[in-house]
Amino acid sequence: MTIKKIRYLLPLLLLLNFITASAQEDAAFKFSRTIPGNFTYFNIDNLDNLYLLNPNDQLKKLNSRGDSVAVFNDVKRYGKLYSIDVTNPLKILLYYKNYSTVAVLDRQLNNRNSIDFRKQNIFRVKALATSYDNNIWIFDEQDLKLKKIDEQGKVLLETVDCRQLFDSVPSPEQIIDRDGFVYLYDPAKGFYIFDYYGSFKNKLPFTGWDNADASGTTVFGFKGKKFFSYEQGSLNLKEYTLPAFFGKYNSIKAMNGNIYLLKENGIDMYKIK
């Protein structure tokens, strides 16, 4: 098992172990700290760096100790920011959907490149992610194909038209590259799973999840005050109730043995013991 795989699998295993032990909930989650502020979005990479976007469109990067290590003030260069991908901590993707443009930042949040999909006649993209080989996965909603492109926007690989595969085609909001597979997640229709060669492998009908993810053969995500987990082939969708002391939050993520809660006054962090 690779170190990268362990880093993604560990938070899932820890969360499942402790979230089921309701009698020990207070002991299972240890409050770490609150990062105060008014944030509209946050994300965490696999090195525990935290990325925070405030209402003034300033993107700040904090290291695992909570120290500010980089700031990007040019978020509005290409208009309204649509999404941020931090799959690769050395290659941060800022996506501007209205302009079909991606700004590529380095680990210090310096702008090193931009990709204009329109130059490749790609005009409708909602979801993207860094691929295992440091290229970029996108789902072209005009051609209805999953495509892998390089940093110049050149298409390196693409699937067949999804209309040839499905009666109802996906409109994914997330792309997840994990352990040899690419997951397209459409909250209205579920997971569509492809291998790295673009061959369709499976569809899972789990809808309405937030921050969906995958590790090994398991997919998981949050929905309201619930956490869901499903191991492919098991025919057993597991459902867990989150601890009441988490309180009210706008968004929740699990990463590297920590739980992060986006609240009105900042980010609450809990260590899974």
PDB file of C-alpha atoms in Angstrom:
ATOM      1  CA  MET A   1       0.000   0.000   0.000  1.00  0.00           C
ATOM      2  CA  THR A   2       1.463   3.387  -0.986  1.00  0.00           C
ATOM      3  CA  ILE A   3       1.937   6.286   1.432  1.00  0.00           C
ATOM      4  CA  LYS A   4      -0.488   8.374  -0.646  1.00  0.00           C
ATOM      5  CA  LYS A   5      -3.157   5.681  -0.340  1.00  0.00           C
ATOM      6  CA  ILE A   6      -2.604   5.395   3.422  1.00  0.00           C
ATOM      7  CA  ARG A   7      -3.042   9.158   3.836  1.00  0.00           C
ATOM      8  CA  TYR A   8      -6.473   9.003   2.215  1.00  0.00           C
ATOM      9  CA  LEU A   9      -7.546   5.733   3.842  1.00  0.00           C
ATOM     10  CA  LEU A  10      -6.527   6.595   7.402  1.00  0.00           C
ATOM     11  CA  PRO A  11      -9.042   9.418   8.034  1.00  0.00           C
ATOM     12  CA  LEU A  12     -11.844   7.227   6.711  1.00  0.00           C
ATOM     13  CA  LEU A  13     -10.924   4.297   8.967  1.00  0.00           C
ATOM     14  CA  LEU A  14     -10.526   6.539  12.000  1.00  0.00           C
ATOM     15  CA  LEU A  15     -13.811   8.284  11.350  1.00  0.00           C
ATOM     16  CA  LEU A  16     -15.693   5.013  10.952  1.00  0.00           C
ATOM     17  CA  ASN A  17     -14.152   3.533  14.096  1.00  0.00           C
ATOM     18  CA  PHE A  18     -14.984   6.447  16.333  1.00  0.00           C
ATOM     19  CA  ILE A  19     -18.212   7.685  14.879  1.00  0.00           C
ATOM     20  CA  THR A  20     -19.822   4.311  15.677  1.00  0.00           C
ATOM     21  CA  ALA A  21     -18.697   4.416  19.306  1.00  0.00           C
ATOM     22  CA  SER A  22     -21.438   6.808  20.393  1.00  0.00           C
ATOM     23  CA  ALA A  23     -20.775   6.208  24.079  1.00  0.00           C
ATOM     24  CA  GLN A  24     -17.243   7.499  23.607  1.00  0.00           C
ATOM     25  CA  GLU A  25     -17.927  10.399  21.226  1.00  0.00           C
ATOM     26  CA  ASP A  26     -16.504  13.049  23.568  1.00  0.00           C
ATOM     27  CA  ALA A  27     -13.273  11.089  23.914  1.00  0.00           C
ATOM     28  CA  ALA A  28     -13.016  10.201  20.247  1.00  0.00           C
ATOM     29  CA  PHE A  29     -12.847  13.761  18.919  1.00  0.00           C
ATOM     30  CA  LYS A  30     -10.431  16.160  20.569  1.00  0.00           C
ATOM     31  CA  PHE A  31     -10.931  19.835  19.825  1.00  0.00           C
ATOM     32  CA  SER A  32      -7.721  21.277  18.376  1.00  0.00           C
ATOM     33  CA  ARG A  33      -8.358  24.930  17.648  1.00  0.00           C
ATOM     34  CA  THR A  34     -10.500  27.483  15.875  1.00  0.00           C
ATOM     35  CA  ILE A  35      -9.110  29.527  13.022  1.00  0.00           C
ATOM     36  CA  PRO A  36     -11.142  32.734  13.385  1.00  0.00           C
ATOM     37  CA  GLY A  37     -12.464  34.609  10.396  1.00  0.00           C
ATOM     38  CA  ASN A  38     -15.240  34.930   7.882  1.00  0.00           C
ATOM     39  CA  PHE A  39     -14.613  32.380   5.141  1.00  0.00           C
ATOM     40  CA  THR A  40     -16.692  31.437   2.130  1.00  0.00           C
ATOM     41  CA  TYR A  41     -14.703  28.321   1.218  1.00  0.00           C
ATOM     42  CA  PHE A  42     -11.968  26.085   2.572  1.00  0.00           C
ATOM     43  CA  ASN A  43     -10.028  23.012   1.530  1.00  0.00           C
ATOM     44  CA  ILE A  44      -7.199  20.821   2.841  1.00  0.00           C
ATOM     45  CA  ASP A  45      -4.452  19.092   0.902  1.00  0.00           C
ATOM     46  CA  ASN A  46      -2.746  15.824   1.827  1.00  0.00           C
ATOM     47  CA  LEU A  47       0.058  17.692   3.629  1.00  0.00           C
ATOM     48  CA  ASP A  48      -2.445  19.306   6.052  1.00  0.00           C
ATOM     49  CA  ASN A  49      -2.159  22.726   4.427  1.00  0.00           C
ATOM     50  CA  LEU A  50      -5.380  24.678   4.771  1.00  0.00           C
ATOM     51  CA  TYR A  51      -6.700  26.980   2.017  1.00  0.00           C
ATOM     52  CA  LEU A  52      -9.129  29.720   3.058  1.00  0.00           C
ATOM     53  CA  LEU A  53     -11.118  32.046   0.814  1.00  0.00           C
ATOM     54  CA  ASN A  54     -12.645  35.149   2.392  1.00  0.00           C
ATOM     55  CA  PRO A  55     -15.503  37.359   1.130  1.00  0.00           C
ATOM     56  CA  ASN A  56     -12.943  39.810  -0.288  1.00  0.00           C
ATOM     57  CA  ASP A  57     -11.686  37.075  -2.642  1.00  0.00           C
ATOM     58  CA  GLN A  58      -8.361  36.691  -0.910  1.00  0.00           C
ATOM     59  CA  LEU A  59      -6.986  33.153  -0.847  1.00  0.00           C
ATOM     60  CA  LYS A  60      -4.755  32.357   2.123  1.00  0.00           C
ATOM     61  CA  LYS A  61      -2.697  29.220   2.740  1.00  0.00           C
ATOM     62  CA  LEU A  62      -1.943  28.038   6.281  1.00  0.00           C
ATOM     63  CA  ASN A  63       0.476  25.244   7.144  1.00  0.00           C
ATOM     64  CA  SER A  64      -0.306  22.386   9.535  1.00  0.00           C
ATOM     65  CA  ARG A  65       0.626  24.583  12.528  1.00  0.00           C
ATOM     66  CA  GLY A  66      -1.841  27.265  11.486  1.00  0.00           C
ATOM     67  CA  ASP A  67       0.831  29.702  10.298  1.00  0.00           C
ATOM     68  CA  SER A  68       0.114  31.820   7.232  1.00  0.00           C
ATOM     69  CA  VAL A  69       2.617  30.809   4.540  1.00  0.00           C
ATOM     70  CA  ALA A  70       1.168  32.304   1.344  1.00  0.00           C
ATOM     71  CA  VAL A  71      -1.510  34.692   0.096  1.00  0.00           C
ATOM     72  CA  PHE A  72      -3.030  35.114  -3.344  1.00  0.00           C
ATOM     73  CA  ASN A  73      -4.768  38.454  -3.877  1.00  0.00           C
ATOM     74  CA  ASP A  74      -5.464  38.182  -7.600  1.00  0.00           C
ATOM     75  CA  VAL A  75      -8.377  35.749  -7.291  1.00  0.00           C
ATOM     76  CA  LYS A  76     -10.678  37.924  -9.422  1.00  0.00           C
ATOM     77  CA  ARG A  77      -8.268  38.140 -12.367  1.00  0.00           C
ATOM     78  CA  TYR A  78     -10.560  36.022 -14.560  1.00  0.00           C
ATOM     79  CA  GLY A  79     -13.861  36.960 -12.910  1.00  0.00           C
ATOM     80  CA  LYS A  80     -15.817  34.971 -10.355  1.00  0.00           C
ATOM     81  CA  LEU A  81     -13.990  31.970  -8.942  1.00  0.00           C
ATOM     82  CA  TYR A  82     -15.974  28.753  -9.364  1.00  0.00           C
ATOM     83  CA  SER A  83     -13.859  26.068  -7.652  1.00  0.00           C
ATOM     84  CA  ILE A  84     -10.427  25.271  -6.198  1.00  0.00           C
ATOM     85  CA  ASP A  85      -8.629  21.937  -6.565  1.00  0.00           C
ATOM     86  CA  VAL A  86      -5.809  21.101  -4.111  1.00  0.00           C
ATOM     87  CA  THR A  87      -5.290  17.440  -5.051  1.00  0.00           C
ATOM     88  CA  ASN A  88      -1.609  18.227  -5.690  1.00  0.00           C
ATOM     89  CA  PRO A  89      -0.146  20.679  -3.099  1.00  0.00           C
ATOM     90  CA  LEU A  90       2.429  21.761  -5.687  1.00  0.00           C
ATOM     91  CA  LYS A  91      -0.202  22.564  -8.303  1.00  0.00           C
ATOM     92  CA  ILE A  92      -3.294  24.433  -7.140  1.00  0.00           C
ATOM     93  CA  LEU A  93      -6.054  24.882  -9.715  1.00  0.00           C
ATOM     94  CA  LEU A  94      -8.380  27.890  -9.592  1.00  0.00           C
ATOM     95  CA  TYR A  95     -11.244  27.412 -12.012  1.00  0.00           C
ATOM     96  CA  TYR A  96     -13.229  30.280 -13.557  1.00  0.00           C
ATOM     97  CA  LYS A  97     -16.246  28.642 -15.157  1.00  0.00           C
ATOM     98  CA  ASN A  98     -17.642  31.746 -16.859  1.00  0.00           C
ATOM     99  CA  TYR A  99     -14.376  32.195 -18.769  1.00  0.00           C
ATOM    100  CA  SER A 100     -13.521  28.493 -19.181  1.00  0.00           C
ATOM    101  CA  THR A 101     -10.129  29.327 -17.694  1.00  0.00           C
ATOM    102  CA  VAL A 102      -7.906  27.683 -15.086  1.00  0.00           C
ATOM    103  CA  ALA A 103      -5.205  29.563 -13.173  1.00  0.00           C
ATOM    104  CA  VAL A 104      -2.404  27.227 -12.075  1.00  0.00           C
ATOM    105  CA  LEU A 105      -0.651  28.250  -8.835  1.00  0.00           C
ATOM    106  CA  ASP A 106       2.531  26.841  -7.310  1.00  0.00           C
ATOM    107  CA  ARG A 107       2.939  25.897  -3.641  1.00  0.00           C
ATOM    108  CA  GLN A 108       3.615  29.547  -2.756  1.00  0.00           C
ATOM    109  CA  LEU A 109       0.393  30.564  -4.538  1.00  0.00           C
ATOM    110  CA  ASN A 110       2.297  32.254  -7.326  1.00  0.00           C
ATOM    111  CA  ASN A 111       0.482  32.236 -10.655  1.00  0.00           C
ATOM    112  CA  ARG A 112       2.622  30.082 -12.926  1.00  0.00           C
ATOM    113  CA  ASN A 113       0.280  29.411 -15.842  1.00  0.00           C
ATOM    114  CA  SER A 114      -3.257  29.722 -17.156  1.00  0.00           C
ATOM    115  CA  ILE A 115      -5.258  27.396 -19.380  1.00  0.00           C
ATOM    116  CA  ASP A 116      -8.017  28.670 -21.645  1.00  0.00           C
ATOM    117  CA  PHE A 117     -10.258  25.728 -22.540  1.00  0.00           C
ATOM    118  CA  ARG A 118     -11.847  27.750 -25.318  1.00  0.00           C
ATOM    119  CA  LYS A 119      -8.658  27.465 -27.363  1.00  0.00           C
ATOM    120  CA  GLN A 120      -9.389  23.734 -27.560  1.00  0.00           C
ATOM    121  CA  ASN A 121     -13.088  24.369 -28.330  1.00  0.00           C
ATOM    122  CA  ILE A 122     -14.090  23.331 -24.809  1.00  0.00           C
ATOM    123  CA  PHE A 123     -16.769  25.660 -23.483  1.00  0.00           C
ATOM    124  CA  ARG A 124     -18.801  23.836 -20.847  1.00  0.00           C
ATOM    125  CA  VAL A 125     -16.939  22.430 -17.838  1.00  0.00           C
ATOM    126  CA  LYS A 126     -18.139  22.266 -14.226  1.00  0.00           C
ATOM    127  CA  ALA A 127     -15.738  19.755 -12.681  1.00  0.00           C
ATOM    128  CA  LEU A 128     -11.979  19.291 -12.851  1.00  0.00           C
ATOM    129  CA  ALA A 129      -9.148  17.764 -10.815  1.00  0.00           C
ATOM    130  CA  THR A 130      -5.428  17.117 -11.031  1.00  0.00           C
ATOM    131  CA  SER A 131      -4.721  13.655 -12.412  1.00  0.00           C
ATOM    132  CA  TYR A 132      -2.371  11.020 -10.984  1.00  0.00           C
ATOM    133  CA  ASP A 133       0.261  11.927 -13.627  1.00  0.00           C
ATOM    134  CA  ASN A 134       0.034  15.678 -12.935  1.00  0.00           C
ATOM    135  CA  ASN A 135      -2.234  16.507 -15.861  1.00  0.00           C
ATOM    136  CA  ILE A 136      -5.854  17.622 -15.475  1.00  0.00           C
ATOM    137  CA  TRP A 137      -9.143  15.741 -15.679  1.00  0.00           C
ATOM    138  CA  ILE A 138     -12.183  17.663 -16.923  1.00  0.00           C
ATOM    139  CA  PHE A 139     -15.697  16.688 -17.918  1.00  0.00           C
ATOM    140  CA  ASP A 140     -16.710  18.390 -21.170  1.00  0.00           C
ATOM    141  CA  GLU A 141     -20.479  18.867 -20.918  1.00  0.00           C
ATOM    142  CA  GLN A 142     -20.736  19.811 -24.575  1.00  0.00           C
ATOM    143  CA  ASP A 143     -19.121  16.633 -25.925  1.00  0.00           C
ATOM    144  CA  LEU A 144     -20.236  14.684 -22.808  1.00  0.00           C
ATOM    145  CA  LYS A 145     -16.791  13.170 -22.405  1.00  0.00           C
ATOM    146  CA  LEU A 146     -14.296  12.798 -19.590  1.00  0.00           C
ATOM    147  CA  LYS A 147     -11.024  14.233 -20.888  1.00  0.00           C
ATOM    148  CA  LYS A 148      -7.447  14.456 -19.661  1.00  0.00           C
ATOM    149  CA  ILE A 149      -5.557  17.550 -20.775  1.00  0.00           C
ATOM    150  CA  ASP A 150      -2.051  18.903 -20.248  1.00  0.00           C
ATOM    151  CA  GLU A 151      -1.094  22.397 -19.029  1.00  0.00           C
ATOM    152  CA  GLN A 152      -1.369  23.777 -22.554  1.00  0.00           C
ATOM    153  CA  GLY A 153      -4.954  22.511 -22.776  1.00  0.00           C
ATOM    154  CA  LYS A 154      -4.114  19.747 -25.262  1.00  0.00           C
ATOM    155  CA  VAL A 155      -6.406  16.736 -24.969  1.00  0.00           C
ATOM    156  CA  LEU A 156      -4.349  13.646 -24.104  1.00  0.00           C
ATOM    157  CA  LEU A 157      -7.180  11.152 -23.556  1.00  0.00           C
ATOM    158  CA  GLU A 158     -10.959  11.117 -23.733  1.00  0.00           C
ATOM    159  CA  THR A 159     -13.798   8.676 -23.182  1.00  0.00           C
ATOM    160  CA  VAL A 160     -16.540   7.876 -25.647  1.00  0.00           C
ATOM    161  CA  ASP A 161     -19.613  10.113 -25.655  1.00  0.00           C
ATOM    162  CA  CYS A 162     -21.506   9.326 -22.440  1.00  0.00           C
ATOM    163  CA  ARG A 163     -24.747   9.180 -24.413  1.00  0.00           C
ATOM    164  CA  GLN A 164     -23.450   5.894 -25.815  1.00  0.00           C
ATOM    165  CA  LEU A 165     -23.052   4.527 -22.296  1.00  0.00           C
ATOM    166  CA  PHE A 166     -25.967   5.883 -20.255  1.00  0.00           C
ATOM    167  CA  ASP A 167     -29.653   6.640 -20.715  1.00  0.00           C
ATOM    168  CA  SER A 168     -29.221   9.654 -18.440  1.00  0.00           C
ATOM    169  CA  VAL A 169     -25.844  11.380 -18.746  1.00  0.00           C
ATOM    170  CA  PRO A 170     -23.995  12.831 -15.736  1.00  0.00           C
ATOM    171  CA  SER A 171     -23.361  16.460 -14.937  1.00  0.00           C
ATOM    172  CA  PRO A 172     -20.628  15.984 -12.330  1.00  0.00           C
ATOM    173  CA  GLU A 173     -19.746  18.583  -9.732  1.00  0.00           C
ATOM    174  CA  GLN A 174     -16.695  16.649  -8.537  1.00  0.00           C
ATOM    175  CA  ILE A 175     -13.919  14.629 -10.143  1.00  0.00           C
ATOM    176  CA  ILE A 176     -11.857  12.405  -7.846  1.00  0.00           C
ATOM    177  CA  ASP A 177      -8.670  10.679  -8.995  1.00  0.00           C
ATOM    178  CA  ARG A 178      -7.920   7.899  -6.549  1.00  0.00           C
ATOM    179  CA  ASP A 179      -6.182   4.516  -6.510  1.00  0.00           C
ATOM    180  CA  GLY A 180      -6.362   3.792 -10.228  1.00  0.00           C
ATOM    181  CA  PHE A 181      -9.872   5.121 -10.867  1.00  0.00           C
ATOM    182  CA  VAL A 182     -11.565   8.391 -11.777  1.00  0.00           C
ATOM    183  CA  TYR A 183     -14.861   9.121 -10.037  1.00  0.00           C
ATOM    184  CA  LEU A 184     -17.355  11.570 -11.502  1.00  0.00           C
ATOM    185  CA  TYR A 185     -19.810  12.613  -8.814  1.00  0.00           C
ATOM    186  CA  ASP A 186     -23.167  14.067  -9.805  1.00  0.00           C
ATOM    187  CA  PRO A 187     -25.176  14.808  -6.611  1.00  0.00           C
ATOM    188  CA  ALA A 188     -28.412  14.225  -8.548  1.00  0.00           C
ATOM    189  CA  LYS A 189     -27.385  10.861 -10.067  1.00  0.00           C
ATOM    190  CA  GLY A 190     -24.471   9.400  -8.117  1.00  0.00           C
ATOM    191  CA  PHE A 191     -20.990   8.137  -8.967  1.00  0.00           C
ATOM    192  CA  TYR A 192     -19.749   7.249 -12.449  1.00  0.00           C
ATOM    193  CA  ILE A 193     -16.459   5.353 -12.235  1.00  0.00           C
ATOM    194  CA  PHE A 194     -13.822   5.082 -14.977  1.00  0.00           C
ATOM    195  CA  ASP A 195     -10.323   3.607 -15.066  1.00  0.00           C
ATOM    196  CA  TYR A 196      -7.258   5.634 -16.032  1.00  0.00           C
ATOM    197  CA  TYR A 197      -7.683   4.576 -19.669  1.00  0.00           C
ATOM    198  CA  GLY A 198     -11.168   6.057 -19.880  1.00  0.00           C
ATOM    199  CA  SER A 199     -13.103   2.781 -19.749  1.00  0.00           C
ATOM    200  CA  PHE A 200     -16.360   2.872 -17.793  1.00  0.00           C
ATOM    201  CA  LYS A 201     -16.370   0.498 -14.816  1.00  0.00           C
ATOM    202  CA  ASN A 202     -19.331   1.095 -12.529  1.00  0.00           C
ATOM    203  CA  LYS A 203     -22.151   3.386 -11.411  1.00  0.00           C
ATOM    204  CA  LEU A 204     -23.241   3.923  -7.813  1.00  0.00           C
ATOM    205  CA  PRO A 205     -26.628   5.565  -7.155  1.00  0.00           C
ATOM    206  CA  PHE A 206     -25.780   7.561  -3.993  1.00  0.00           C
ATOM    207  CA  THR A 207     -27.097  11.089  -4.303  1.00  0.00           C
ATOM    208  CA  GLY A 208     -27.043  14.317  -2.328  1.00  0.00           C
ATOM    209  CA  TRP A 209     -23.628  13.832  -0.730  1.00  0.00           C
ATOM    210  CA  ASP A 210     -21.334  16.741   0.115  1.00  0.00           C
ATOM    211  CA  ASN A 211     -17.553  16.477  -0.185  1.00  0.00           C
ATOM    212  CA  ALA A 212     -17.736  12.995  -1.665  1.00  0.00           C
ATOM    213  CA  ASP A 213     -14.450  11.098  -1.752  1.00  0.00           C
ATOM    214  CA  ALA A 214     -13.012   7.642  -2.316  1.00  0.00           C
ATOM    215  CA  SER A 215     -10.309   5.436  -0.848  1.00  0.00           C
ATOM    216  CA  GLY A 216      -9.505   1.988  -2.139  1.00  0.00           C
ATOM    217  CA  THR A 217     -12.858   0.444  -3.090  1.00  0.00           C
ATOM    218  CA  THR A 218     -14.818   2.617  -0.646  1.00  0.00           C
ATOM    219  CA  VAL A 219     -16.739   5.813  -1.425  1.00  0.00           C
ATOM    220  CA  PHE A 220     -17.923   8.142   1.306  1.00  0.00           C
ATOM    221  CA  GLY A 221     -19.457  11.535   1.917  1.00  0.00           C
ATOM    222  CA  PHE A 222     -21.552  13.744   4.165  1.00  0.00           C
ATOM    223  CA  LYS A 223     -25.250  14.548   3.961  1.00  0.00           C
ATOM    224  CA  GLY A 224     -26.778  16.795   6.596  1.00  0.00           C
ATOM    225  CA  LYS A 225     -25.746  15.423   9.992  1.00  0.00           C
ATOM    226  CA  LYS A 226     -24.955  12.012   8.530  1.00  0.00           C
ATOM    227  CA  PHE A 227     -21.823  10.328   7.254  1.00  0.00           C
ATOM    228  CA  PHE A 228     -22.205   7.631   4.588  1.00  0.00           C
ATOM    229  CA  SER A 229     -19.781   4.922   3.540  1.00  0.00           C
ATOM    230  CA  TYR A 230     -20.063   2.207   0.896  1.00  0.00           C
ATOM    231  CA  GLU A 231     -17.570  -0.490  -0.039  1.00  0.00           C
ATOM    232  CA  GLN A 232     -18.103  -1.446  -3.658  1.00  0.00           C
ATOM    233  CA  GLY A 233     -19.524  -4.925  -4.067  1.00  0.00           C
ATOM    234  CA  SER A 234     -20.723  -5.133  -0.460  1.00  0.00           C
ATOM    235  CA  LEU A 235     -24.373  -4.158  -1.148  1.00  0.00           C
ATOM    236  CA  ASN A 236     -24.253  -2.460   2.251  1.00  0.00           C
ATOM    237  CA  LEU A 237     -24.523   1.323   2.538  1.00  0.00           C
ATOM    238  CA  LYS A 238     -23.457   2.342   6.035  1.00  0.00           C
ATOM    239  CA  GLU A 239     -24.928   5.399   7.724  1.00  0.00           C
ATOM    240  CA  TYR A 240     -23.557   7.159  10.802  1.00  0.00           C
ATOM    241  CA  THR A 241     -24.860  10.097  12.839  1.00  0.00           C
ATOM    242  CA  LEU A 242     -22.310  12.835  13.484  1.00  0.00           C
ATOM    243  CA  PRO A 243     -21.687  13.971  17.097  1.00  0.00           C
ATOM    244  CA  ALA A 244     -24.149  16.576  18.347  1.00  0.00           C
ATOM    245  CA  PHE A 245     -21.359  18.681  19.866  1.00  0.00           C
ATOM    246  CA  PHE A 246     -20.129  19.559  16.386  1.00  0.00           C
ATOM    247  CA  GLY A 247     -22.949  22.101  16.459  1.00  0.00           C
ATOM    248  CA  LYS A 248     -24.099  24.085  13.432  1.00  0.00           C
ATOM    249  CA  TYR A 249     -21.746  24.264  10.474  1.00  0.00           C
ATOM    250  CA  ASN A 250     -21.869  25.202   6.792  1.00  0.00           C
ATOM    251  CA  SER A 251     -19.434  22.596   5.491  1.00  0.00           C
ATOM    252  CA  ILE A 252     -17.498  19.608   6.821  1.00  0.00           C
ATOM    253  CA  LYS A 253     -14.421  17.731   5.588  1.00  0.00           C
ATOM    254  CA  ALA A 254     -12.365  14.795   6.876  1.00  0.00           C
ATOM    255  CA  MET A 255      -8.667  14.680   6.018  1.00  0.00           C
ATOM    256  CA  ASN A 256      -5.559  13.061   7.502  1.00  0.00           C
ATOM    257  CA  GLY A 257      -7.168  12.156  10.819  1.00  0.00           C
ATOM    258  CA  ASN A 258      -8.816  15.551  11.342  1.00  0.00           C
ATOM    259  CA  ILE A 259     -12.342  16.916  11.041  1.00  0.00           C
ATOM    260  CA  TYR A 260     -12.759  20.483   9.753  1.00  0.00           C
ATOM    261  CA  LEU A 261     -16.003  22.412  10.254  1.00  0.00           C
ATOM    262  CA  LEU A 262     -16.709  25.667   8.438  1.00  0.00           C
ATOM    263  CA  LYS A 263     -18.765  27.892  10.737  1.00  0.00           C
ATOM    264  CA  GLU A 264     -19.872  31.503  10.693  1.00  0.00           C
ATOM    265  CA  ASN A 265     -16.939  32.639  12.851  1.00  0.00           C
ATOM    266  CA  GLY A 266     -14.186  30.451  11.437  1.00  0.00           C
ATOM    267  CA  ILE A 267     -12.930  26.887  11.032  1.00  0.00           C
ATOM    268  CA  ASP A 268     -13.217  24.469  13.968  1.00  0.00           C
ATOM    269  CA  MET A 269     -10.693  21.637  13.945  1.00  0.00           C
ATOM    270  CA  TYR A 270     -11.016  18.321  15.763  1.00  0.00           C
ATOM    271  CA  LYS A 271      -8.405  15.603  16.019  1.00  0.00           C
ATOM    272  CA  ILE A 272      -9.688  12.051  15.680  1.00  0.00           C
ATOM    273  CA  LYS A 273      -7.921  10.236  18.517  1.00  0.00           C
TER     274      LYS A 273
END
